């Protein structure tokens, strides 16, 4: 008899499950009382840094990979490096270089968001954990969990990479470095009231010179 009952399944409506849990005093998902992911990112923006890879195809059909980091609070963008072989050792080295570049600013960071790519090893995470930065892994196939970094990757494609032919690693590195200099120093950001990442005040109106009369 028990075997016969076990071999049959009976569909139960979600409302029935909810009533049973309510009667037993069990909340379906206690975590729902906390902040949403978006609220968390907004509240902790000044302590968050995120990373992502983007691929670049050269004119010889060789695929390159660039590792970029972005600070949520200031939207400051960092190019870690460009390589054709993003091995784990290379990735760890870029993380160490970033930590040295940030210097004392690492003390203000509390969270590091990354996906579950195999290039991010335990040694890579240890670079950030050494400065008490907590690693937050985004869920698989959930680009919105790392939306700011995904968005800047799209910006790099639309405003730079889609408009040039990349020859090799050195060319890609030089082009990205030059664009990121513009991005951090001059490109306005809506989330920062149209300020560039490296700017603390709005730009003043440029003085226009009459080239014919040399008058201002």
Coordinates of C-alpha atoms in Angstrom, one line a residue:
X1 CA 0.0 0.0 0.0
X2 CA 2.8 2.4 0.9
X3 CA 4.6 1.6 -2.3
X4 CA 1.4 2.4 -4.3
X5 CA 1.0 5.8 -2.6
X6 CA 4.7 6.6 -3.1
X7 CA 4.4 5.9 -6.8
X8 CA 1.6 8.5 -7.3
X9 CA 2.1 12.3 -7.1
X10 CA -0.6 14.8 -6.3
X11 CA -0.4 18.4 -7.5
X12 CA -0.9 21.0 -4.8
X13 CA -1.8 24.6 -5.6
X14 CA 0.6 27.3 -4.4
X15 CA -2.2 28.9 -2.4
X16 CA -2.5 25.6 -0.5
X17 CA 1.2 25.6 0.4
X18 CA 0.9 29.2 1.5
X19 CA -2.0 28.3 3.8
X20 CA -0.1 25.4 5.3
X21 CA 2.9 27.6 6.0
X22 CA 0.8 30.4 7.4
X23 CA -1.0 27.9 9.7
X24 CA 2.3 26.6 11.0
X25 CA 3.7 30.1 11.5
X26 CA 6.5 29.7 8.9
X27 CA 7.3 32.6 6.7
X28 CA 7.9 31.5 3.1
X29 CA 11.0 33.7 2.6
X30 CA 12.2 35.7 5.6
X31 CA 14.9 37.3 3.4
X32 CA 12.2 39.4 1.6
X33 CA 12.1 41.7 4.5
X34 CA 15.6 43.0 3.7
X35 CA 16.7 45.4 1.0
X36 CA 16.6 44.4 -2.6
X37 CA 19.7 43.9 -4.7
X38 CA 19.2 47.4 -6.3
X39 CA 18.7 49.0 -2.9
X40 CA 21.9 47.3 -1.6
X41 CA 24.0 48.5 -4.5
X42 CA 22.7 52.1 -4.1
X43 CA 23.3 52.1 -0.4
X44 CA 26.8 50.6 -0.6
X45 CA 27.9 52.2 -3.9
X46 CA 30.9 54.0 -2.4
X47 CA 32.3 50.8 -1.1
X48 CA 31.8 48.6 -4.2
X49 CA 34.1 47.7 -7.0
X50 CA 33.2 45.3 -9.8
X51 CA 35.1 43.5 -12.6
X52 CA 34.3 41.9 -15.9
X53 CA 36.0 40.6 -19.1
X54 CA 35.2 41.9 -22.6
X55 CA 36.5 40.3 -25.7
X56 CA 38.0 42.1 -28.7
X57 CA 38.4 40.6 -32.2
X58 CA 41.4 41.9 -34.2
X59 CA 41.6 42.4 -38.0
X60 CA 43.4 39.0 -38.2
X61 CA 40.5 37.4 -36.4
X62 CA 42.5 36.8 -33.2
X63 CA 40.5 37.1 -30.0
X64 CA 41.8 39.3 -27.2
X65 CA 40.4 39.7 -23.7
X66 CA 40.4 42.9 -21.6
X67 CA 39.9 42.9 -17.9
X68 CA 38.2 46.1 -16.6
X69 CA 37.3 47.3 -13.1
X70 CA 34.8 50.0 -12.2
X71 CA 34.2 51.7 -8.8
X72 CA 30.4 52.1 -8.3
X73 CA 30.5 55.3 -6.3
X74 CA 32.6 57.4 -8.6
X75 CA 32.2 55.3 -11.8
X76 CA 36.0 55.5 -12.1
X77 CA 37.0 52.9 -14.7
X78 CA 40.3 50.9 -14.7
X79 CA 41.9 48.9 -17.4
X80 CA 43.8 46.0 -15.8
X81 CA 45.2 44.7 -19.1
X82 CA 44.7 43.1 -22.5
X83 CA 45.8 39.6 -23.4
X84 CA 45.1 36.7 -25.7
X85 CA 45.4 34.2 -22.9
X86 CA 43.6 35.3 -19.7
X87 CA 45.1 32.5 -17.6
X88 CA 44.5 32.5 -13.8
X89 CA 48.1 33.6 -13.1
X90 CA 47.6 36.6 -15.4
X91 CA 44.4 37.6 -13.7
X92 CA 45.9 37.4 -10.3
X93 CA 48.8 39.7 -11.4
X94 CA 46.3 42.2 -12.7
X95 CA 44.4 42.2 -9.4
X96 CA 47.7 42.9 -7.6
X97 CA 48.5 45.7 -9.9
X98 CA 45.1 47.3 -9.4
X99 CA 45.5 47.1 -5.6
X100 CA 48.8 48.9 -5.9
X101 CA 47.3 51.5 -8.2
X102 CA 44.4 52.2 -5.8
X103 CA 46.7 52.3 -2.8
X104 CA 45.0 53.7 0.3
X105 CA 41.7 53.9 -1.6
X106 CA 41.4 50.1 -1.1
X107 CA 40.6 50.9 2.5
X108 CA 37.3 52.5 1.4
X109 CA 36.2 49.4 -0.5
X110 CA 34.0 46.8 1.2
X111 CA 32.6 44.6 -1.6
X112 CA 33.9 43.2 -4.9
X113 CA 31.4 41.9 -7.4
X114 CA 32.4 39.4 -10.1
X115 CA 30.9 36.6 -12.0
X116 CA 31.8 32.9 -11.7
X117 CA 34.3 32.8 -14.6
X118 CA 37.1 30.2 -14.2
X119 CA 39.8 32.9 -14.5
X120 CA 38.8 34.2 -11.1
X121 CA 40.7 31.8 -8.8
X122 CA 41.0 31.6 -5.0
X123 CA 44.3 33.5 -5.3
X124 CA 42.6 36.3 -7.2
X125 CA 40.0 36.7 -4.4
X126 CA 42.7 36.6 -1.8
X127 CA 44.2 39.9 -3.2
X128 CA 40.9 41.7 -2.2
X129 CA 40.3 39.7 0.9
X130 CA 43.7 40.8 2.2
X131 CA 42.2 44.3 2.4
X132 CA 39.0 43.1 4.0
X133 CA 37.0 43.3 0.8
X134 CA 34.2 40.8 0.7
X135 CA 33.7 38.9 -2.6
X136 CA 30.2 38.8 -4.0
X137 CA 29.5 36.3 -6.7
X138 CA 26.8 37.2 -9.2
X139 CA 24.4 34.3 -10.1
X140 CA 24.9 32.4 -13.4
X141 CA 23.3 34.0 -16.4
X142 CA 22.2 37.1 -14.4
X143 CA 24.0 40.0 -16.0
X144 CA 21.8 42.5 -14.1
X145 CA 23.5 41.4 -10.9
X146 CA 26.6 43.1 -12.2
X147 CA 24.7 45.7 -14.3
X148 CA 27.1 48.7 -13.9
X149 CA 30.1 46.7 -15.1
X150 CA 28.0 45.1 -17.9
X151 CA 26.8 48.6 -18.9
X152 CA 30.4 50.0 -19.1
X153 CA 31.4 47.1 -21.3
X154 CA 28.6 48.1 -23.6
X155 CA 29.8 51.7 -23.5
X156 CA 33.3 50.6 -24.5
X157 CA 31.9 48.7 -27.5
X158 CA 29.6 51.4 -28.7
X159 CA 31.9 54.4 -28.2
X160 CA 35.2 52.9 -29.1
X161 CA 35.6 49.3 -30.2
X162 CA 32.8 49.2 -32.8
X163 CA 34.4 52.2 -34.6
X164 CA 38.0 51.0 -34.9
X165 CA 39.9 48.1 -36.4
X166 CA 42.2 46.6 -33.7
X167 CA 45.5 45.3 -35.0
X168 CA 47.0 43.6 -31.9
X169 CA 47.3 43.6 -28.1
X170 CA 49.4 46.7 -28.0
X171 CA 46.9 48.6 -30.2
X172 CA 43.9 47.5 -28.1
X173 CA 45.7 48.4 -24.9
X174 CA 46.6 51.9 -26.2
X175 CA 43.1 52.6 -27.6
X176 CA 41.4 51.5 -24.4
X177 CA 43.8 53.4 -22.2
X178 CA 43.2 56.6 -24.2
X179 CA 39.5 56.2 -24.1
X180 CA 39.4 55.4 -20.4
X181 CA 41.4 58.6 -19.8
X182 CA 38.6 60.5 -21.6
X183 CA 36.0 58.4 -19.7
X184 CA 37.4 59.3 -16.3
X185 CA 38.3 62.8 -17.0
X186 CA 35.6 64.2 -19.2
X187 CA 32.7 61.9 -19.9
X188 CA 29.6 63.0 -17.9
X189 CA 27.6 60.5 -15.9
X190 CA 23.9 60.9 -15.2
X191 CA 24.2 59.1 -11.8
X192 CA 26.8 61.8 -10.8
X193 CA 24.8 64.8 -11.9
X194 CA 26.7 64.9 -15.2
X195 CA 30.1 64.9 -13.5
X196 CA 33.0 62.9 -14.8
X197 CA 34.4 60.3 -12.4
X198 CA 37.5 62.3 -11.7
X199 CA 35.6 65.6 -11.3
X200 CA 34.2 67.2 -8.2
X201 CA 32.5 70.2 -9.8
X202 CA 30.7 70.9 -13.0
X203 CA 32.9 72.2 -15.9
X204 CA 32.8 75.9 -16.6
X205 CA 31.8 77.3 -19.9
X206 CA 34.8 77.4 -22.3
X207 CA 36.0 80.8 -23.4
X208 CA 35.4 81.2 -27.2
X209 CA 38.1 83.1 -29.1
X210 CA 37.5 84.8 -32.5
X211 CA 40.3 83.5 -34.6
X212 CA 39.9 86.3 -37.2
X213 CA 40.1 89.3 -34.8
X214 CA 41.9 87.6 -31.9
X215 CA 39.3 89.0 -29.6
X216 CA 37.7 87.1 -26.7

